[in-house]
């Protein structure tokens, strides 16, 4: 039976964490990590995966007006928080799916997963590593039109004029960007040490990249694929930084196929 609920838990006294939980009771546990645009950008992924899996989708501290403690200042804090979440809830054999910033967090989790809780990784247009010949586009230096042009294959379709956005929504977006800057602004959108650490990660990784991504180009997918110990890269035509939104059928088909290849033969699903 499929169900969806949202709740707030406390992993420690000053770190409340808001979770959306959806899916079937006995499905594979899947952790879905959103990017800088917030939880709405992965809503379609959560809905699709919930048809056959047990999905947990947290709101990163600082996004959507949620609290972010003063000590919570880096992507390593996100990675450790979510590993603690898996541990505290007794979740094993977990597939972690991350887009953009969330993909970076997923990679950092895999590097630190000494307990072997993670059995699959899906990174979608992830930041986190650095390709010197193609620097990560500085989102903070772009206006709304520039972000749309760099993020979307069909930018005219997805561009939203800020003048038409309600004030409360603009405030939320500004809060999200402030949290993104605090956690990933220096060094900008990457960890210089991550690329060298990924070779020890044997968890099979599926890397999905929009062919038209101009924030982190497909060269970043190739860099991740070369760095991981066990990875496959698929470049999605007619898609930008969020291929799961622009080309959902292609992305979902690849994720479903990947899930079947890593599924435990002994798992009983409903």
PDB file of C-alpha atoms in Angstrom:
ATOM      1  CA  UNK A   1       0.000   0.000   0.000  1.00  0.00           C
ATOM      2  CA  UNK A   2       1.333   3.455  -0.943  1.00  0.00           C
ATOM      3  CA  UNK A   3       1.178   6.316   1.554  1.00  0.00           C
ATOM      4  CA  UNK A   4       2.687   9.799   1.968  1.00  0.00           C
ATOM      5  CA  UNK A   5       3.327  11.809   5.123  1.00  0.00           C
ATOM      6  CA  UNK A   6       5.492  14.683   6.342  1.00  0.00           C
ATOM      7  CA  UNK A   7       6.997  14.978   9.794  1.00  0.00           C
ATOM      8  CA  UNK A   8       9.788  16.745  11.652  1.00  0.00           C
ATOM      9  CA  UNK A   9      12.315  14.822  13.715  1.00  0.00           C
ATOM     10  CA  UNK A  10      15.302  15.901  15.810  1.00  0.00           C
ATOM     11  CA  UNK A  11      18.576  14.118  15.227  1.00  0.00           C
ATOM     12  CA  UNK A  12      20.006  16.324  17.963  1.00  0.00           C
ATOM     13  CA  UNK A  13      18.482  19.129  20.048  1.00  0.00           C
ATOM     14  CA  UNK A  14      19.308  22.012  17.699  1.00  0.00           C
ATOM     15  CA  UNK A  15      18.849  20.160  14.394  1.00  0.00           C
ATOM     16  CA  UNK A  16      15.206  19.514  13.472  1.00  0.00           C
ATOM     17  CA  UNK A  17      14.815  17.772  10.129  1.00  0.00           C
ATOM     18  CA  UNK A  18      11.656  17.836   8.020  1.00  0.00           C
ATOM     19  CA  UNK A  19      11.018  14.603   6.104  1.00  0.00           C
ATOM     20  CA  UNK A  20       8.530  13.579   3.458  1.00  0.00           C
ATOM     21  CA  UNK A  21       8.048   9.816   3.525  1.00  0.00           C
ATOM     22  CA  UNK A  22       6.224   8.047   0.727  1.00  0.00           C
ATOM     23  CA  UNK A  23       5.905   4.656  -0.894  1.00  0.00           C
ATOM     24  CA  UNK A  24       5.219   1.024  -0.213  1.00  0.00           C
ATOM     25  CA  UNK A  25       5.817  -0.557   3.177  1.00  0.00           C
ATOM     26  CA  UNK A  26       8.287  -3.243   2.112  1.00  0.00           C
ATOM     27  CA  UNK A  27      10.020  -1.522  -0.797  1.00  0.00           C
ATOM     28  CA  UNK A  28      13.717  -0.776  -1.046  1.00  0.00           C
ATOM     29  CA  UNK A  29      14.594   2.276   1.073  1.00  0.00           C
ATOM     30  CA  UNK A  30      15.459   5.271  -1.106  1.00  0.00           C
ATOM     31  CA  UNK A  31      16.794   8.608   0.101  1.00  0.00           C
ATOM     32  CA  UNK A  32      16.118  11.508  -2.304  1.00  0.00           C
ATOM     33  CA  UNK A  33      18.232  14.655  -1.866  1.00  0.00           C
ATOM     34  CA  UNK A  34      17.207  17.894  -3.528  1.00  0.00           C
ATOM     35  CA  UNK A  35      19.425  20.556  -5.050  1.00  0.00           C
ATOM     36  CA  UNK A  36      19.630  24.277  -4.458  1.00  0.00           C
ATOM     37  CA  UNK A  37      16.164  24.843  -5.910  1.00  0.00           C
ATOM     38  CA  UNK A  38      14.566  23.037  -2.986  1.00  0.00           C
ATOM     39  CA  UNK A  39      12.218  20.072  -2.477  1.00  0.00           C
ATOM     40  CA  UNK A  40       9.861  21.024  -5.315  1.00  0.00           C
ATOM     41  CA  UNK A  41      12.578  20.153  -7.835  1.00  0.00           C
ATOM     42  CA  UNK A  42      12.523  16.477  -6.824  1.00  0.00           C
ATOM     43  CA  UNK A  43       8.770  16.082  -6.260  1.00  0.00           C
ATOM     44  CA  UNK A  44       8.369  14.140  -9.511  1.00  0.00           C
ATOM     45  CA  UNK A  45      11.241  11.803  -8.613  1.00  0.00           C
ATOM     46  CA  UNK A  46       9.735  11.136  -5.198  1.00  0.00           C
ATOM     47  CA  UNK A  47       6.319  10.411  -6.701  1.00  0.00           C
ATOM     48  CA  UNK A  48       7.753   8.035  -9.288  1.00  0.00           C
ATOM     49  CA  UNK A  49      10.028   6.135  -6.919  1.00  0.00           C
ATOM     50  CA  UNK A  50       7.272   5.833  -4.312  1.00  0.00           C
ATOM     51  CA  UNK A  51       5.364   3.493  -6.630  1.00  0.00           C
ATOM     52  CA  UNK A  52       7.777   0.671  -5.845  1.00  0.00           C
ATOM     53  CA  UNK A  53      10.120   1.878  -3.074  1.00  0.00           C
ATOM     54  CA  UNK A  54      10.038   3.372   0.411  1.00  0.00           C
ATOM     55  CA  UNK A  55      11.183   6.960  -0.125  1.00  0.00           C
ATOM     56  CA  UNK A  56      12.503   9.473   2.387  1.00  0.00           C
ATOM     57  CA  UNK A  57      13.002  13.017   1.104  1.00  0.00           C
ATOM     58  CA  UNK A  58      14.421  15.496   3.634  1.00  0.00           C
ATOM     59  CA  UNK A  59      14.442  19.279   3.411  1.00  0.00           C
ATOM     60  CA  UNK A  60      18.043  20.430   3.822  1.00  0.00           C
ATOM     61  CA  UNK A  61      18.397  22.597   6.942  1.00  0.00           C
ATOM     62  CA  UNK A  62      18.039  26.241   5.898  1.00  0.00           C
ATOM     63  CA  UNK A  63      15.752  25.553   2.940  1.00  0.00           C
ATOM     64  CA  UNK A  64      12.052  26.425   2.940  1.00  0.00           C
ATOM     65  CA  UNK A  65      12.538  28.486   6.109  1.00  0.00           C
ATOM     66  CA  UNK A  66      13.720  25.518   8.185  1.00  0.00           C
ATOM     67  CA  UNK A  67      16.307  26.133  10.914  1.00  0.00           C
ATOM     68  CA  UNK A  68      20.031  25.809  10.188  1.00  0.00           C
ATOM     69  CA  UNK A  69      22.237  25.837  13.298  1.00  0.00           C
ATOM     70  CA  UNK A  70      25.222  28.199  13.298  1.00  0.00           C
ATOM     71  CA  UNK A  71      27.637  25.249  13.329  1.00  0.00           C
ATOM     72  CA  UNK A  72      26.017  23.685  10.245  1.00  0.00           C
ATOM     73  CA  UNK A  73      28.275  25.229   7.615  1.00  0.00           C
ATOM     74  CA  UNK A  74      29.248  22.643   5.010  1.00  0.00           C
ATOM     75  CA  UNK A  75      28.189  19.814   2.734  1.00  0.00           C
ATOM     76  CA  UNK A  76      30.018  17.441   5.068  1.00  0.00           C
ATOM     77  CA  UNK A  77      27.441  18.384   7.727  1.00  0.00           C
ATOM     78  CA  UNK A  78      24.651  17.404   5.336  1.00  0.00           C
ATOM     79  CA  UNK A  79      26.362  14.109   4.472  1.00  0.00           C
ATOM     80  CA  UNK A  80      26.900  13.125   8.094  1.00  0.00           C
ATOM     81  CA  UNK A  81      23.375  14.205   9.061  1.00  0.00           C
ATOM     82  CA  UNK A  82      21.843  11.898   6.472  1.00  0.00           C
ATOM     83  CA  UNK A  83      24.115   9.000   7.375  1.00  0.00           C
ATOM     84  CA  UNK A  84      23.004   9.471  10.984  1.00  0.00           C
ATOM     85  CA  UNK A  85      19.389   9.499   9.749  1.00  0.00           C
ATOM     86  CA  UNK A  86      19.871   6.140   8.000  1.00  0.00           C
ATOM     87  CA  UNK A  87      21.618   4.676  11.045  1.00  0.00           C
ATOM     88  CA  UNK A  88      19.089   5.938  13.592  1.00  0.00           C
ATOM     89  CA  UNK A  89      16.165   4.570  11.569  1.00  0.00           C
ATOM     90  CA  UNK A  90      17.789   1.203  10.977  1.00  0.00           C
ATOM     91  CA  UNK A  91      17.862   1.652   7.188  1.00  0.00           C
ATOM     92  CA  UNK A  92      20.227  -0.546   5.182  1.00  0.00           C
ATOM     93  CA  UNK A  93      20.527  -1.465   1.516  1.00  0.00           C
ATOM     94  CA  UNK A  94      19.637   2.167   0.734  1.00  0.00           C
ATOM     95  CA  UNK A  95      19.681   3.749  -2.702  1.00  0.00           C
ATOM     96  CA  UNK A  96      20.587   7.442  -2.494  1.00  0.00           C
ATOM     97  CA  UNK A  97      19.374   9.690  -5.309  1.00  0.00           C
ATOM     98  CA  UNK A  98      20.705  13.252  -5.436  1.00  0.00           C
ATOM     99  CA  UNK A  99      20.315  16.109  -7.893  1.00  0.00           C
ATOM    100  CA  UNK A 100      22.824  18.968  -8.217  1.00  0.00           C
ATOM    101  CA  UNK A 101      23.803  19.828  -4.608  1.00  0.00           C
ATOM    102  CA  UNK A 102      22.018  16.656  -3.488  1.00  0.00           C
ATOM    103  CA  UNK A 103      24.224  14.620  -5.811  1.00  0.00           C
ATOM    104  CA  UNK A 104      27.300  16.098  -4.174  1.00  0.00           C
ATOM    105  CA  UNK A 105      25.874  15.189  -0.765  1.00  0.00           C
ATOM    106  CA  UNK A 106      25.238  11.635  -1.966  1.00  0.00           C
ATOM    107  CA  UNK A 107      28.863  11.301  -3.094  1.00  0.00           C
ATOM    108  CA  UNK A 108      30.137  12.621   0.240  1.00  0.00           C
ATOM    109  CA  UNK A 109      27.881  10.151   2.045  1.00  0.00           C
ATOM    110  CA  UNK A 110      29.303   7.266   0.022  1.00  0.00           C
ATOM    111  CA  UNK A 111      32.859   8.271   0.919  1.00  0.00           C
ATOM    112  CA  UNK A 112      31.934   8.241   4.628  1.00  0.00           C
ATOM    113  CA  UNK A 113      29.686   5.148   4.616  1.00  0.00           C
ATOM    114  CA  UNK A 114      31.919   2.877   6.682  1.00  0.00           C
ATOM    115  CA  UNK A 115      28.869   0.912   7.901  1.00  0.00           C
ATOM    116  CA  UNK A 116      27.867  -0.139   4.373  1.00  0.00           C
ATOM    117  CA  UNK A 117      24.356   1.314   4.575  1.00  0.00           C
ATOM    118  CA  UNK A 118      24.290   2.503   0.947  1.00  0.00           C
ATOM    119  CA  UNK A 119      23.952  -0.055  -1.852  1.00  0.00           C
ATOM    120  CA  UNK A 120      23.188   2.255  -4.780  1.00  0.00           C
ATOM    121  CA  UNK A 121      23.862   5.818  -5.936  1.00  0.00           C
ATOM    122  CA  UNK A 122      22.120   7.931  -8.562  1.00  0.00           C
ATOM    123  CA  UNK A 123      23.713  11.321  -9.188  1.00  0.00           C
ATOM    124  CA  UNK A 124      21.841  13.711 -11.484  1.00  0.00           C
ATOM    125  CA  UNK A 125      23.882  16.696 -12.768  1.00  0.00           C
ATOM    126  CA  UNK A 126      25.813  16.770  -9.507  1.00  0.00           C
ATOM    127  CA  UNK A 127      28.174  19.496  -8.399  1.00  0.00           C
ATOM    128  CA  UNK A 128      30.924  18.563  -5.964  1.00  0.00           C
ATOM    129  CA  UNK A 129      33.958  17.920  -8.143  1.00  0.00           C
ATOM    130  CA  UNK A 130      35.799  20.452 -10.303  1.00  0.00           C
ATOM    131  CA  UNK A 131      36.794  20.378 -13.969  1.00  0.00           C
ATOM    132  CA  UNK A 132      39.369  23.097 -14.517  1.00  0.00           C
ATOM    133  CA  UNK A 133      38.638  23.534 -18.223  1.00  0.00           C
ATOM    134  CA  UNK A 134      34.908  24.080 -17.587  1.00  0.00           C
ATOM    135  CA  UNK A 135      34.372  25.981 -14.317  1.00  0.00           C
ATOM    136  CA  UNK A 136      31.056  25.587 -12.523  1.00  0.00           C
ATOM    137  CA  UNK A 137      28.795  28.477 -13.473  1.00  0.00           C
ATOM    138  CA  UNK A 138      28.443  31.022 -10.676  1.00  0.00           C
ATOM    139  CA  UNK A 139      24.706  31.094  -9.986  1.00  0.00           C
ATOM    140  CA  UNK A 140      25.080  34.003  -7.601  1.00  0.00           C
ATOM    141  CA  UNK A 141      26.352  36.190 -10.433  1.00  0.00           C
ATOM    142  CA  UNK A 142      23.436  35.422 -12.753  1.00  0.00           C
ATOM    143  CA  UNK A 143      20.022  37.017 -12.812  1.00  0.00           C
ATOM    144  CA  UNK A 144      16.835  35.002 -13.205  1.00  0.00           C
ATOM    145  CA  UNK A 145      17.089  35.036 -17.001  1.00  0.00           C
ATOM    146  CA  UNK A 146      20.722  33.942 -16.882  1.00  0.00           C
ATOM    147  CA  UNK A 147      19.958  31.087 -14.512  1.00  0.00           C
ATOM    148  CA  UNK A 148      17.190  29.872 -16.811  1.00  0.00           C
ATOM    149  CA  UNK A 149      19.433  30.064 -19.870  1.00  0.00           C
ATOM    150  CA  UNK A 150      22.143  27.996 -18.173  1.00  0.00           C
ATOM    151  CA  UNK A 151      19.891  25.528 -16.333  1.00  0.00           C
ATOM    152  CA  UNK A 152      17.316  24.547 -18.962  1.00  0.00           C
ATOM    153  CA  UNK A 153      17.474  23.130 -22.459  1.00  0.00           C
ATOM    154  CA  UNK A 154      14.175  24.917 -23.186  1.00  0.00           C
ATOM    155  CA  UNK A 155      14.769  28.073 -21.135  1.00  0.00           C
ATOM    156  CA  UNK A 156      11.803  29.981 -22.597  1.00  0.00           C
ATOM    157  CA  UNK A 157       9.447  27.296 -21.320  1.00  0.00           C
ATOM    158  CA  UNK A 158      10.821  27.247 -17.772  1.00  0.00           C
ATOM    159  CA  UNK A 159      11.848  30.881 -17.213  1.00  0.00           C
ATOM    160  CA  UNK A 160       9.749  32.620 -14.543  1.00  0.00           C
ATOM    161  CA  UNK A 161       9.866  36.414 -14.413  1.00  0.00           C
ATOM    162  CA  UNK A 162      10.561  37.400 -10.777  1.00  0.00           C
ATOM    163  CA  UNK A 163       8.092  40.256 -11.179  1.00  0.00           C
ATOM    164  CA  UNK A 164       5.290  37.676 -11.419  1.00  0.00           C
ATOM    165  CA  UNK A 165       6.330  35.694  -8.332  1.00  0.00           C
ATOM    166  CA  UNK A 166       4.497  36.332  -5.022  1.00  0.00           C
ATOM    167  CA  UNK A 167       6.569  38.086  -2.366  1.00  0.00           C
ATOM    168  CA  UNK A 168       6.421  35.122   0.021  1.00  0.00           C
ATOM    169  CA  UNK A 169       7.782  32.798  -2.669  1.00  0.00           C
ATOM    170  CA  UNK A 170      10.578  35.237  -3.537  1.00  0.00           C
ATOM    171  CA  UNK A 171      11.525  35.418   0.135  1.00  0.00           C
ATOM    172  CA  UNK A 172      11.692  31.619   0.289  1.00  0.00           C
ATOM    173  CA  UNK A 173      13.881  31.518  -2.824  1.00  0.00           C
ATOM    174  CA  UNK A 174      16.232  34.117  -1.350  1.00  0.00           C
ATOM    175  CA  UNK A 175      16.427  32.092   1.869  1.00  0.00           C
ATOM    176  CA  UNK A 176      17.284  28.970  -0.133  1.00  0.00           C
ATOM    177  CA  UNK A 177      20.060  30.806  -1.971  1.00  0.00           C
ATOM    178  CA  UNK A 178      21.456  32.131   1.321  1.00  0.00           C
ATOM    179  CA  UNK A 179      21.590  28.569   2.692  1.00  0.00           C
ATOM    180  CA  UNK A 180      23.231  27.368  -0.521  1.00  0.00           C
ATOM    181  CA  UNK A 181      25.888  30.069  -0.262  1.00  0.00           C
ATOM    182  CA  UNK A 182      26.545  29.231   3.393  1.00  0.00           C
ATOM    183  CA  UNK A 183      27.002  25.499   2.742  1.00  0.00           C
ATOM    184  CA  UNK A 184      28.590  25.446  -0.724  1.00  0.00           C
ATOM    185  CA  UNK A 185      29.882  28.924  -1.492  1.00  0.00           C
ATOM    186  CA  UNK A 186      33.546  28.597  -0.535  1.00  0.00           C
ATOM    187  CA  UNK A 187      35.119  26.811  -2.290  1.00  0.00           C
ATOM    188  CA  UNK A 188      32.332  27.303  -4.787  1.00  0.00           C
ATOM    189  CA  UNK A 189      30.170  24.215  -5.279  1.00  0.00           C
ATOM    190  CA  UNK A 190      32.917  21.627  -4.877  1.00  0.00           C
ATOM    191  CA  UNK A 191      35.232  19.834  -2.463  1.00  0.00           C
ATOM    192  CA  UNK A 192      38.802  19.775  -3.784  1.00  0.00           C
ATOM    193  CA  UNK A 193      39.401  16.478  -1.949  1.00  0.00           C
ATOM    194  CA  UNK A 194      36.308  14.605  -3.118  1.00  0.00           C
ATOM    195  CA  UNK A 195      37.469  13.500  -6.548  1.00  0.00           C
ATOM    196  CA  UNK A 196      40.513  11.733  -5.128  1.00  0.00           C
ATOM    197  CA  UNK A 197      38.427   9.897  -2.545  1.00  0.00           C
ATOM    198  CA  UNK A 198      35.800   8.444  -4.859  1.00  0.00           C
ATOM    199  CA  UNK A 199      37.977   5.617  -6.164  1.00  0.00           C
ATOM    200  CA  UNK A 200      37.494   3.717  -2.919  1.00  0.00           C
ATOM    201  CA  UNK A 201      33.697   3.812  -3.320  1.00  0.00           C
ATOM    202  CA  UNK A 202      32.675   0.444  -4.771  1.00  0.00           C
ATOM    203  CA  UNK A 203      28.928   1.123  -4.602  1.00  0.00           C
ATOM    204  CA  UNK A 204      27.575   1.067  -8.173  1.00  0.00           C
ATOM    205  CA  UNK A 205      26.806   4.609  -9.283  1.00  0.00           C
ATOM    206  CA  UNK A 206      24.452   5.735 -12.043  1.00  0.00           C
ATOM    207  CA  UNK A 207      25.316   9.194 -13.368  1.00  0.00           C
ATOM    208  CA  UNK A 208      22.638  11.023 -15.344  1.00  0.00           C
ATOM    209  CA  UNK A 209      23.448  14.305 -17.090  1.00  0.00           C
ATOM    210  CA  UNK A 210      21.503  16.730 -19.226  1.00  0.00           C
ATOM    211  CA  UNK A 211      23.312  17.255 -22.526  1.00  0.00           C
ATOM    212  CA  UNK A 212      22.503  20.966 -22.408  1.00  0.00           C
ATOM    213  CA  UNK A 213      23.508  21.639 -18.791  1.00  0.00           C
ATOM    214  CA  UNK A 214      25.582  24.841 -18.769  1.00  0.00           C
ATOM    215  CA  UNK A 215      25.953  24.987 -14.974  1.00  0.00           C
ATOM    216  CA  UNK A 216      27.868  21.726 -14.653  1.00  0.00           C
ATOM    217  CA  UNK A 217      28.415  20.444 -18.174  1.00  0.00           C
ATOM    218  CA  UNK A 218      28.492  16.749 -19.106  1.00  0.00           C
ATOM    219  CA  UNK A 219      32.260  16.954 -18.579  1.00  0.00           C
ATOM    220  CA  UNK A 220      31.413  16.781 -14.870  1.00  0.00           C
ATOM    221  CA  UNK A 221      29.511  13.551 -15.414  1.00  0.00           C
ATOM    222  CA  UNK A 222      32.564  12.144 -17.173  1.00  0.00           C
ATOM    223  CA  UNK A 223      34.788  13.306 -14.304  1.00  0.00           C
ATOM    224  CA  UNK A 224      32.573  11.603 -11.744  1.00  0.00           C
ATOM    225  CA  UNK A 225      32.411   8.433 -13.856  1.00  0.00           C
ATOM    226  CA  UNK A 226      36.197   8.291 -14.080  1.00  0.00           C
ATOM    227  CA  UNK A 227      36.634   8.951 -10.361  1.00  0.00           C
ATOM    228  CA  UNK A 228      34.155   6.407  -8.981  1.00  0.00           C
ATOM    229  CA  UNK A 229      35.236   2.811  -8.646  1.00  0.00           C
ATOM    230  CA  UNK A 230      32.093   1.508 -10.374  1.00  0.00           C
ATOM    231  CA  UNK A 231      29.995   3.945 -12.413  1.00  0.00           C
ATOM    232  CA  UNK A 232      27.970   4.358 -15.612  1.00  0.00           C
ATOM    233  CA  UNK A 233      27.209   7.704 -17.267  1.00  0.00           C
ATOM    234  CA  UNK A 234      24.171   8.439 -19.423  1.00  0.00           C
ATOM    235  CA  UNK A 235      23.797  11.831 -21.120  1.00  0.00           C
ATOM    236  CA  UNK A 236      20.153  12.822 -21.654  1.00  0.00           C
ATOM    237  CA  UNK A 237      19.384  14.666 -24.907  1.00  0.00           C
ATOM    238  CA  UNK A 238      17.250  17.828 -24.903  1.00  0.00           C
ATOM    239  CA  UNK A 239      17.733  18.388 -21.176  1.00  0.00           C
ATOM    240  CA  UNK A 240      19.661  20.784 -18.988  1.00  0.00           C
ATOM    241  CA  UNK A 241      20.540  20.810 -15.291  1.00  0.00           C
ATOM    242  CA  UNK A 242      17.277  19.143 -14.265  1.00  0.00           C
ATOM    243  CA  UNK A 243      16.756  16.306 -16.774  1.00  0.00           C
ATOM    244  CA  UNK A 244      14.293  14.572 -14.459  1.00  0.00           C
ATOM    245  CA  UNK A 245      11.974  17.546 -15.040  1.00  0.00           C
ATOM    246  CA  UNK A 246      12.632  18.190 -18.737  1.00  0.00           C
ATOM    247  CA  UNK A 247      12.869  14.522 -19.792  1.00  0.00           C
ATOM    248  CA  UNK A 248      11.233  12.559 -16.978  1.00  0.00           C
ATOM    249  CA  UNK A 249      10.374   9.451 -18.996  1.00  0.00           C
ATOM    250  CA  UNK A 250      13.988   8.946 -20.093  1.00  0.00           C
ATOM    251  CA  UNK A 251      15.347   9.532 -16.593  1.00  0.00           C
ATOM    252  CA  UNK A 252      12.783   7.370 -14.834  1.00  0.00           C
ATOM    253  CA  UNK A 253      13.389   4.493 -17.255  1.00  0.00           C
ATOM    254  CA  UNK A 254      17.127   4.573 -16.555  1.00  0.00           C
ATOM    255  CA  UNK A 255      16.583   4.778 -12.787  1.00  0.00           C
ATOM    256  CA  UNK A 256      14.109   1.881 -12.872  1.00  0.00           C
ATOM    257  CA  UNK A 257      16.537  -0.239 -14.879  1.00  0.00           C
ATOM    258  CA  UNK A 258      19.321   0.579 -12.425  1.00  0.00           C
ATOM    259  CA  UNK A 259      17.108  -0.345  -9.480  1.00  0.00           C
ATOM    260  CA  UNK A 260      16.471  -3.752 -11.026  1.00  0.00           C
ATOM    261  CA  UNK A 261      20.191  -4.405 -11.489  1.00  0.00           C
ATOM    262  CA  UNK A 262      21.067  -3.652  -7.871  1.00  0.00           C
ATOM    263  CA  UNK A 263      17.972  -5.152  -6.270  1.00  0.00           C
ATOM    264  CA  UNK A 264      18.649  -7.862  -3.723  1.00  0.00           C
ATOM    265  CA  UNK A 265      17.304 -11.268  -4.867  1.00  0.00           C
ATOM    266  CA  UNK A 266      16.040 -11.895  -1.338  1.00  0.00           C
ATOM    267  CA  UNK A 267      14.008  -8.661  -1.133  1.00  0.00           C
ATOM    268  CA  UNK A 268      10.233  -9.066  -0.916  1.00  0.00           C
ATOM    269  CA  UNK A 269       8.387  -6.051  -2.337  1.00  0.00           C
ATOM    270  CA  UNK A 270       4.738  -5.145  -2.477  1.00  0.00           C
TER     271      UNK A 270
END
